[in-house]
Amino acid sequence: MKTAYINCRIRNSEATAVLVEDSIIARVGTTEEILKEDPEETVDLCGMYLMPSFADTHMHLLGTGRYLSELILNGSTLKQIGEKLKKAEPQNGWIIGRGYSENDFDEGEVLNKAFLDSISTEVPIALTRVCGHKMTVNSKVLEIIGISEDYIAEGARIIFATGAVEENAIPMVHNAEPVPDEKMLKEYIRKASAYCNAKGITVCGSDDFLSVVKNYKPVLNAFEQMSFQEEMTVRVNQQCEFNDAKEFSGFLDEGYTMDVGNDFFRIGPLKMLADGSMGAHTAALTKPYLNDGDNAGYLCESEDDIRLFVKLANRFNMATIIHAIGDKAVDTVLKVFDEEVLEGNPLHHGLVHCQIMREDQVKKVLEKKISCYIQTLFIDEDAQLMKQIPEDLRNTSYPYRTLFEGTIASNGSDSPVELPDPLRGILLAETRTSLKTNEFMEPETEKMSRTQAIDSYVSAGCRQLFMDDRLGEIREGYLADFIVLDNDIDHCDQETLKKTSVQMTVMNGRTVYEKH
Ligand SMILES: [Zn+2]
């Protein structure tokens, strides 16, 4: 099948048309040249902007699919949350919601167990905070998971009186929730992929093994089946998370390691978490948060455990990427990487998030070429949180431009923390100003240029995932993944960028989204 896309402006090119043959970009040229190739189908793009599709290099596709199926509480006041809960139909006997933030509440409003009990003490209600690192549950949930007093363990905390469930205690709730079967998992993948396609994304790094079910096997099955049946509309590079070292070595034993798979679904790096989130004050800092007593967050994984996993992964040529938000977590990870990462970092061992950092850490990251998975979308929520960070750390934190210029820094959403939205992420990278609160995030010097911001979602993303030899450019022989936008986002002003939307998304030569 030959399809000609004609009369367009093409990013970084003088050409005005593209010929797609099956899944490949067969030719790039002028509209006249391409029409001479006898296409079976012709799509007139009437002067619109055609560019490579976006890569979202760290997200949770399954979690996003589930999120889109659940009660969405983002931006809701407590009163609105109450109304939504009263109207909600329990699914498999539970009411599950996500996305609440105290920042959205009216003064004096507090979300706690008592509030949820006033809705129901019979139906389990579990609500996850916008950051994903804290939940609030009702007494029915505490009863189901067998909690009748405060629970404190390494990196985990449940407060009985308020129904707050934090960090490593969160899986206790998820494990009690009804487990989705494989059909449901595929439905989540489809739902999230369709959402991504509408935002111009056709490739992602996705961390799914533990995010919805505790066991990686049904998740792996669902992805593999969908990839073999060519049902995927987003290419997935799986960032593999495990319950323990035994489970990880069992996975390796089965012959899985980084790069096993195909262009629709491929095993990516090992994924670990070193600390929590900024919003919940669980990200590990070297000094306390301001106005929060002596709380400096905490590590969820010891340095020794991280070393053990990194060594094991390394033996199988598998990179490790580690969630590290606070500078103490970054210290811990960099110490291990300093010992275990080869010169030039050929496997792309990486830091996910890279938020609160000191100058010496940024220097080390660039020196060792540590891969960085950044989320410029976080500026929206985090710009105002910077006031809670010790002042001397602020000027070197969220150092997006420096990281982009000195190593591979690829962008993403960490969805469902923020839903995928590259166009918004590009704008936030350029302005460092929250679109929600209008708050500016220092320092000025870390604003990315427009080209850098776009490339953090395109060339850097494809490079990060080792796909830059076939994705990320409109080039003959490359896979036919591209998007059509109503404006030239490389050269338009910020107001135009804000109004720009994806008109069409093509993945593997197939139209997977069209705006109507
Ligand atoms: Zn994540």
mmCIF file of C-alpha atoms in Angstrom, residues 263-501:
data_model
loop_
_atom_site.group_PDB
_atom_site.id
_atom_site.type_symbol
_atom_site.label_atom_id
_atom_site.label_comp_id
_atom_site.label_asym_id
_atom_site.label_seq_id
_atom_site.Cartn_x
_atom_site.Cartn_y
_atom_site.Cartn_z
ATOM 1 C CA ASP A 263 9.312 -2.750 17.421
ATOM 2 C CA PHE A 264 5.857 -2.839 19.055
ATOM 3 C CA PHE A 265 6.865 -4.202 22.436
ATOM 4 C CA ARG A 266 10.404 -4.495 23.704
ATOM 5 C CA ILE A 267 11.993 -5.163 27.084
ATOM 6 C CA GLY A 268 13.700 -2.012 28.286
ATOM 7 C CA PRO A 269 15.736 -1.335 31.419
ATOM 8 C CA LEU A 270 15.195 -2.517 34.975
ATOM 9 C CA LYS A 271 13.234 0.109 36.903
ATOM 10 C CA MET A 272 13.671 0.873 40.621
ATOM 11 C CA LEU A 273 12.554 3.546 43.060
ATOM 12 C CA ALA A 274 14.907 5.287 45.480
ATOM 13 C CA ASP A 275 12.454 7.725 47.088
ATOM 14 C CA GLY A 276 8.972 9.260 47.014
ATOM 15 C CA SER A 277 7.482 12.529 45.770
ATOM 16 C CA MET A 278 7.787 16.258 46.350
ATOM 17 C CA GLY A 279 4.078 16.795 46.888
ATOM 18 C CA ALA A 280 3.841 14.230 49.690
ATOM 19 C CA HIS A 281 7.207 15.373 51.168
ATOM 20 C CA THR A 282 8.496 11.820 50.845
ATOM 21 C CA ALA A 283 11.292 12.603 48.336
ATOM 22 C CA ALA A 284 14.569 12.125 50.267
ATOM 23 C CA LEU A 285 16.463 15.376 50.851
ATOM 24 C CA THR A 286 19.786 15.940 52.613
ATOM 25 C CA LYS A 287 18.069 18.572 54.801
ATOM 26 C CA PRO A 288 14.467 18.964 55.979
ATOM 27 C CA TYR A 289 11.618 20.487 53.988
ATOM 28 C CA LEU A 290 10.823 24.009 55.130
ATOM 29 C CA ASN A 291 7.890 24.266 57.565
ATOM 30 C CA ASP A 292 7.627 20.513 58.050
ATOM 31 C CA GLY A 293 9.537 19.888 61.289
ATOM 32 C CA ASP A 294 12.521 17.639 60.786
ATOM 33 C CA ASN A 295 10.926 15.712 57.906
ATOM 34 C CA ALA A 296 13.459 15.263 55.086
ATOM 35 C CA GLY A 297 11.641 12.453 53.299
ATOM 36 C CA TYR A 298 13.131 8.974 53.172
ATOM 37 C CA LEU A 299 14.746 6.387 50.930
ATOM 38 C CA CYS A 300 12.519 3.480 49.851
ATOM 39 C CA GLU A 301 15.453 1.289 48.915
ATOM 40 C CA SER A 302 18.830 0.938 50.599
ATOM 41 C CA GLU A 303 22.071 1.598 48.754
ATOM 42 C CA ASP A 304 22.993 -2.088 49.134
ATOM 43 C CA ASP A 305 19.730 -3.249 47.576
ATOM 44 C CA ILE A 306 20.160 -0.860 44.678
ATOM 45 C CA ARG A 307 23.705 -2.121 44.161
ATOM 46 C CA LEU A 308 22.517 -5.742 44.179
ATOM 47 C CA PHE A 309 19.903 -5.113 41.460
ATOM 48 C CA VAL A 310 22.218 -2.959 39.333
ATOM 49 C CA LYS A 311 24.954 -5.610 39.443
ATOM 50 C CA LEU A 312 22.515 -8.356 38.480
ATOM 51 C CA ALA A 313 21.057 -6.285 35.616
ATOM 52 C CA ASN A 314 24.531 -5.331 34.407
ATOM 53 C CA ARG A 315 25.524 -8.976 34.105
ATOM 54 C CA PHE A 316 22.694 -9.366 31.547
ATOM 55 C CA ASN A 317 23.527 -6.133 29.669
ATOM 56 C CA MET A 318 20.412 -4.542 31.087
ATOM 57 C CA ALA A 319 20.420 -0.917 32.169
ATOM 58 C CA THR A 320 18.843 0.200 35.436
ATOM 59 C CA ILE A 321 16.807 3.368 35.652
ATOM 60 C CA ILE A 322 15.995 4.669 39.101
ATOM 61 C CA HIS A 323 13.339 7.051 40.332
ATOM 62 C CA ALA A 324 15.218 9.706 42.338
ATOM 63 C CA ILE A 325 13.615 13.045 43.149
ATOM 64 C CA GLY A 326 15.407 14.358 46.248
ATOM 65 C CA ASP A 327 19.157 15.063 46.393
ATOM 66 C CA LYS A 328 19.695 12.355 49.005
ATOM 67 C CA ALA A 329 18.156 9.779 46.683
ATOM 68 C CA VAL A 330 20.276 11.129 43.816
ATOM 69 C CA ASP A 331 23.402 10.758 46.033
ATOM 70 C CA THR A 332 22.571 7.123 46.719
ATOM 71 C CA VAL A 333 21.980 6.263 43.064
ATOM 72 C CA LEU A 334 25.042 8.145 41.814
ATOM 73 C CA LYS A 335 27.251 6.344 44.313
ATOM 74 C CA VAL A 336 26.187 2.990 42.861
ATOM 75 C CA PHE A 337 26.345 4.224 39.250
ATOM 76 C CA ASP A 338 29.836 5.603 39.860
ATOM 77 C CA GLU A 339 30.992 2.059 40.614
ATOM 78 C CA GLU A 340 28.874 0.100 38.142
ATOM 79 C CA VAL A 341 28.416 2.200 34.981
ATOM 80 C CA LEU A 342 30.892 1.782 32.139
ATOM 81 C CA GLU A 343 32.637 4.754 30.518
ATOM 82 C CA GLY A 344 30.215 6.650 28.253
ATOM 83 C CA ASN A 345 27.252 4.730 29.708
ATOM 84 C CA PRO A 346 26.540 2.562 26.643
ATOM 85 C CA LEU A 347 23.520 0.820 28.245
ATOM 86 C CA HIS A 348 21.824 4.112 29.244
ATOM 87 C CA HIS A 349 21.638 3.615 32.987
ATOM 88 C CA GLY A 350 19.453 6.449 34.118
ATOM 89 C CA LEU A 351 17.888 8.704 36.684
ATOM 90 C CA VAL A 352 14.134 9.147 36.491
ATOM 91 C CA HIS A 353 12.879 12.620 37.483
ATOM 92 C CA CYS A 354 16.173 14.389 38.468
ATOM 93 C CA GLN A 355 14.434 17.166 40.411
ATOM 94 C CA ILE A 356 16.156 18.354 43.570
ATOM 95 C CA MET A 357 19.827 18.301 42.654
ATOM 96 C CA ARG A 358 23.034 19.979 43.784
ATOM 97 C CA GLU A 359 25.708 21.355 41.470
ATOM 98 C CA ASP A 360 28.151 18.513 42.232
ATOM 99 C CA GLN A 361 25.462 15.985 41.300
ATOM 100 C CA VAL A 362 24.644 17.658 37.997
ATOM 101 C CA LYS A 363 28.365 17.671 37.209
ATOM 102 C CA LYS A 364 28.654 13.966 38.016
ATOM 103 C CA VAL A 365 25.615 13.115 35.853
ATOM 104 C CA LEU A 366 27.142 14.897 32.856
ATOM 105 C CA GLU A 367 30.589 13.416 33.449
ATOM 106 C CA LYS A 368 29.228 9.852 33.591
ATOM 107 C CA LYS A 369 26.696 10.557 30.796
ATOM 108 C CA ILE A 370 23.902 9.254 33.013
ATOM 109 C CA SER A 371 20.623 9.172 31.078
ATOM 110 C CA CYS A 372 17.953 11.492 32.448
ATOM 111 C CA TYR A 373 14.206 10.992 32.218
ATOM 112 C CA ILE A 374 12.731 14.450 32.799
ATOM 113 C CA GLN A 375 9.120 15.646 33.062
ATOM 114 C CA THR A 376 8.776 19.310 32.201
ATOM 115 C CA LEU A 377 5.009 18.855 32.731
ATOM 116 C CA PHE A 378 5.784 18.719 36.479
ATOM 117 C CA ILE A 379 6.528 22.468 36.456
ATOM 118 C CA ASP A 380 2.762 22.994 36.561
ATOM 119 C CA GLU A 381 2.426 21.490 40.063
ATOM 120 C CA ASP A 382 5.959 21.833 41.379
ATOM 121 C CA ALA A 383 6.669 25.518 40.712
ATOM 122 C CA GLN A 384 4.772 26.392 43.876
ATOM 123 C CA LEU A 385 6.314 23.517 45.861
ATOM 124 C CA MET A 386 9.776 25.032 45.436
ATOM 125 C CA LYS A 387 9.041 27.304 48.391
ATOM 126 C CA GLN A 388 9.156 24.196 50.584
ATOM 127 C CA ILE A 389 12.698 23.302 49.479
ATOM 128 C CA PRO A 390 15.790 24.627 51.299
ATOM 129 C CA GLU A 391 16.798 27.796 49.474
ATOM 130 C CA ASP A 392 20.349 26.779 48.577
ATOM 131 C CA LEU A 393 18.990 23.798 46.601
ATOM 132 C CA ARG A 394 16.565 25.773 44.452
ATOM 133 C CA ASN A 395 18.989 27.248 41.919
ATOM 134 C CA THR A 396 20.342 23.893 40.797
ATOM 135 C CA SER A 397 17.062 21.975 40.849
ATOM 136 C CA TYR A 398 14.998 20.875 37.842
ATOM 137 C CA PRO A 399 18.137 21.616 35.743
ATOM 138 C CA TYR A 400 16.473 20.665 32.491
ATOM 139 C CA ARG A 401 18.514 22.718 30.042
ATOM 140 C CA THR A 402 21.877 21.749 31.533
ATOM 141 C CA LEU A 403 20.918 18.076 31.501
ATOM 142 C CA PHE A 404 19.606 18.274 27.935
ATOM 143 C CA GLU A 405 22.802 19.933 26.714
ATOM 144 C CA GLY A 406 25.150 17.574 28.552
ATOM 145 C CA THR A 407 23.632 14.104 28.338
ATOM 146 C CA ILE A 408 20.548 12.301 26.979
ATOM 147 C CA ALA A 409 17.634 14.010 28.712
ATOM 148 C CA SER A 410 14.352 12.747 27.306
ATOM 149 C CA ASN A 411 10.936 14.048 28.265
ATOM 150 C CA GLY A 412 7.797 12.327 29.460
ATOM 151 C CA SER A 413 4.764 12.578 31.675
ATOM 152 C CA ASP A 414 5.046 9.850 34.327
ATOM 153 C CA SER A 415 1.364 9.431 33.452
ATOM 154 C CA PRO A 416 -0.987 9.056 35.220
ATOM 155 C CA VAL A 417 0.876 11.474 37.531
ATOM 156 C CA GLU A 418 0.369 13.983 34.704
ATOM 157 C CA LEU A 419 -1.574 12.794 31.670
ATOM 158 C CA PRO A 420 0.618 12.675 28.539
ATOM 159 C CA ASP A 421 0.719 16.048 26.748
ATOM 160 C CA PRO A 422 3.915 16.839 24.829
ATOM 161 C CA LEU A 423 2.674 20.173 23.430
ATOM 162 C CA ARG A 424 2.001 21.415 26.966
ATOM 163 C CA GLY A 425 5.332 19.946 28.135
ATOM 164 C CA ILE A 426 7.138 21.877 25.393
ATOM 165 C CA LEU A 427 5.520 25.138 26.463
ATOM 166 C CA LEU A 428 6.334 24.516 30.148
ATOM 167 C CA ALA A 429 9.963 23.662 29.310
ATOM 168 C CA GLU A 430 10.269 26.978 27.493
ATOM 169 C CA THR A 431 8.502 29.183 30.063
ATOM 170 C CA ARG A 432 9.173 27.329 33.368
ATOM 171 C CA THR A 433 5.931 28.992 34.404
ATOM 172 C CA SER A 434 3.010 26.995 35.750
ATOM 173 C CA LEU A 435 -0.053 27.277 33.527
ATOM 174 C CA LYS A 436 -2.175 26.540 36.618
ATOM 175 C CA THR A 437 -0.709 28.912 39.228
ATOM 176 C CA ASN A 438 1.330 31.257 37.025
ATOM 177 C CA GLU A 439 4.246 30.646 39.400
ATOM 178 C CA PHE A 440 7.745 30.872 37.827
ATOM 179 C CA MET A 441 10.295 28.193 38.583
ATOM 180 C CA GLU A 442 13.832 29.475 39.111
ATOM 181 C CA PRO A 443 16.376 29.565 37.620
ATOM 182 C CA GLU A 444 15.824 31.474 34.380
ATOM 183 C CA THR A 445 18.923 29.842 32.854
ATOM 184 C CA GLU A 446 17.282 26.395 32.896
ATOM 185 C CA LYS A 447 14.531 27.417 30.457
ATOM 186 C CA MET A 448 14.878 25.237 27.368
ATOM 187 C CA SER A 449 14.836 26.701 23.862
ATOM 188 C CA ARG A 450 11.866 25.710 21.681
ATOM 189 C CA THR A 451 14.039 23.389 19.584
ATOM 190 C CA GLN A 452 15.470 21.726 22.700
ATOM 191 C CA ALA A 453 12.029 21.314 24.219
ATOM 192 C CA ILE A 454 10.672 19.660 21.060
ATOM 193 C CA ASP A 455 13.756 17.479 20.673
ATOM 194 C CA SER A 456 13.448 16.310 24.280
ATOM 195 C CA TYR A 457 10.248 14.587 23.054
ATOM 196 C CA VAL A 458 11.586 13.571 19.647
ATOM 197 C CA SER A 459 15.280 12.892 18.932
ATOM 198 C CA ALA A 460 16.357 12.574 22.589
ATOM 199 C CA GLY A 461 13.390 10.312 23.298
ATOM 200 C CA CYS A 462 14.181 7.971 20.422
ATOM 201 C CA ARG A 463 17.876 7.971 21.337
ATOM 202 C CA GLN A 464 17.068 7.174 24.958
ATOM 203 C CA LEU A 465 15.078 4.109 23.836
ATOM 204 C CA PHE A 466 17.733 3.050 21.273
ATOM 205 C CA MET A 467 15.309 3.661 18.377
ATOM 206 C CA ASP A 468 16.974 6.679 16.756
ATOM 207 C CA ASP A 469 18.168 4.574 13.825
ATOM 208 C CA ARG A 470 14.543 4.125 12.711
ATOM 209 C CA LEU A 471 12.424 6.721 14.491
ATOM 210 C CA GLY A 472 12.473 10.435 15.278
ATOM 211 C CA GLU A 473 13.107 11.832 11.800
ATOM 212 C CA ILE A 474 11.112 12.195 8.603
ATOM 213 C CA ARG A 475 13.606 10.266 6.569
ATOM 214 C CA GLU A 476 13.586 7.629 3.841
ATOM 215 C CA GLY A 477 13.791 4.124 5.298
ATOM 216 C CA TYR A 478 12.559 5.201 8.731
ATOM 217 C CA LEU A 479 9.390 3.802 10.306
ATOM 218 C CA ALA A 480 6.316 5.760 9.262
ATOM 219 C CA ASP A 481 5.468 7.321 12.640
ATOM 220 C CA PHE A 482 4.524 10.980 12.348
ATOM 221 C CA ILE A 483 2.012 13.610 13.332
ATOM 222 C CA VAL A 484 0.286 16.478 11.564
ATOM 223 C CA LEU A 485 -0.191 19.732 13.510
ATOM 224 C CA ASP A 486 -2.165 22.844 12.587
ATOM 225 C CA ASN A 487 0.867 25.083 13.261
ATOM 226 C CA ASP A 488 4.631 25.059 12.782
ATOM 227 C CA ILE A 489 5.556 24.570 16.444
ATOM 228 C CA ASP A 490 9.249 25.178 15.771
ATOM 229 C CA HIS A 491 8.644 28.784 14.786
ATOM 230 C CA CYS A 492 5.286 29.922 16.186
ATOM 231 C CA ASP A 493 4.838 32.202 19.203
ATOM 232 C CA GLN A 494 3.713 30.890 22.601
ATOM 233 C CA GLU A 495 0.085 31.945 22.141
ATOM 234 C CA THR A 496 -0.098 29.963 18.890
ATOM 235 C CA LEU A 497 1.620 26.993 20.536
ATOM 236 C CA LYS A 498 -1.035 27.009 23.268
ATOM 237 C CA LYS A 499 -3.767 26.728 20.625
ATOM 238 C CA THR A 500 -1.999 24.099 18.518
ATOM 239 C CA SER A 501 -3.408 20.608 18.441
#
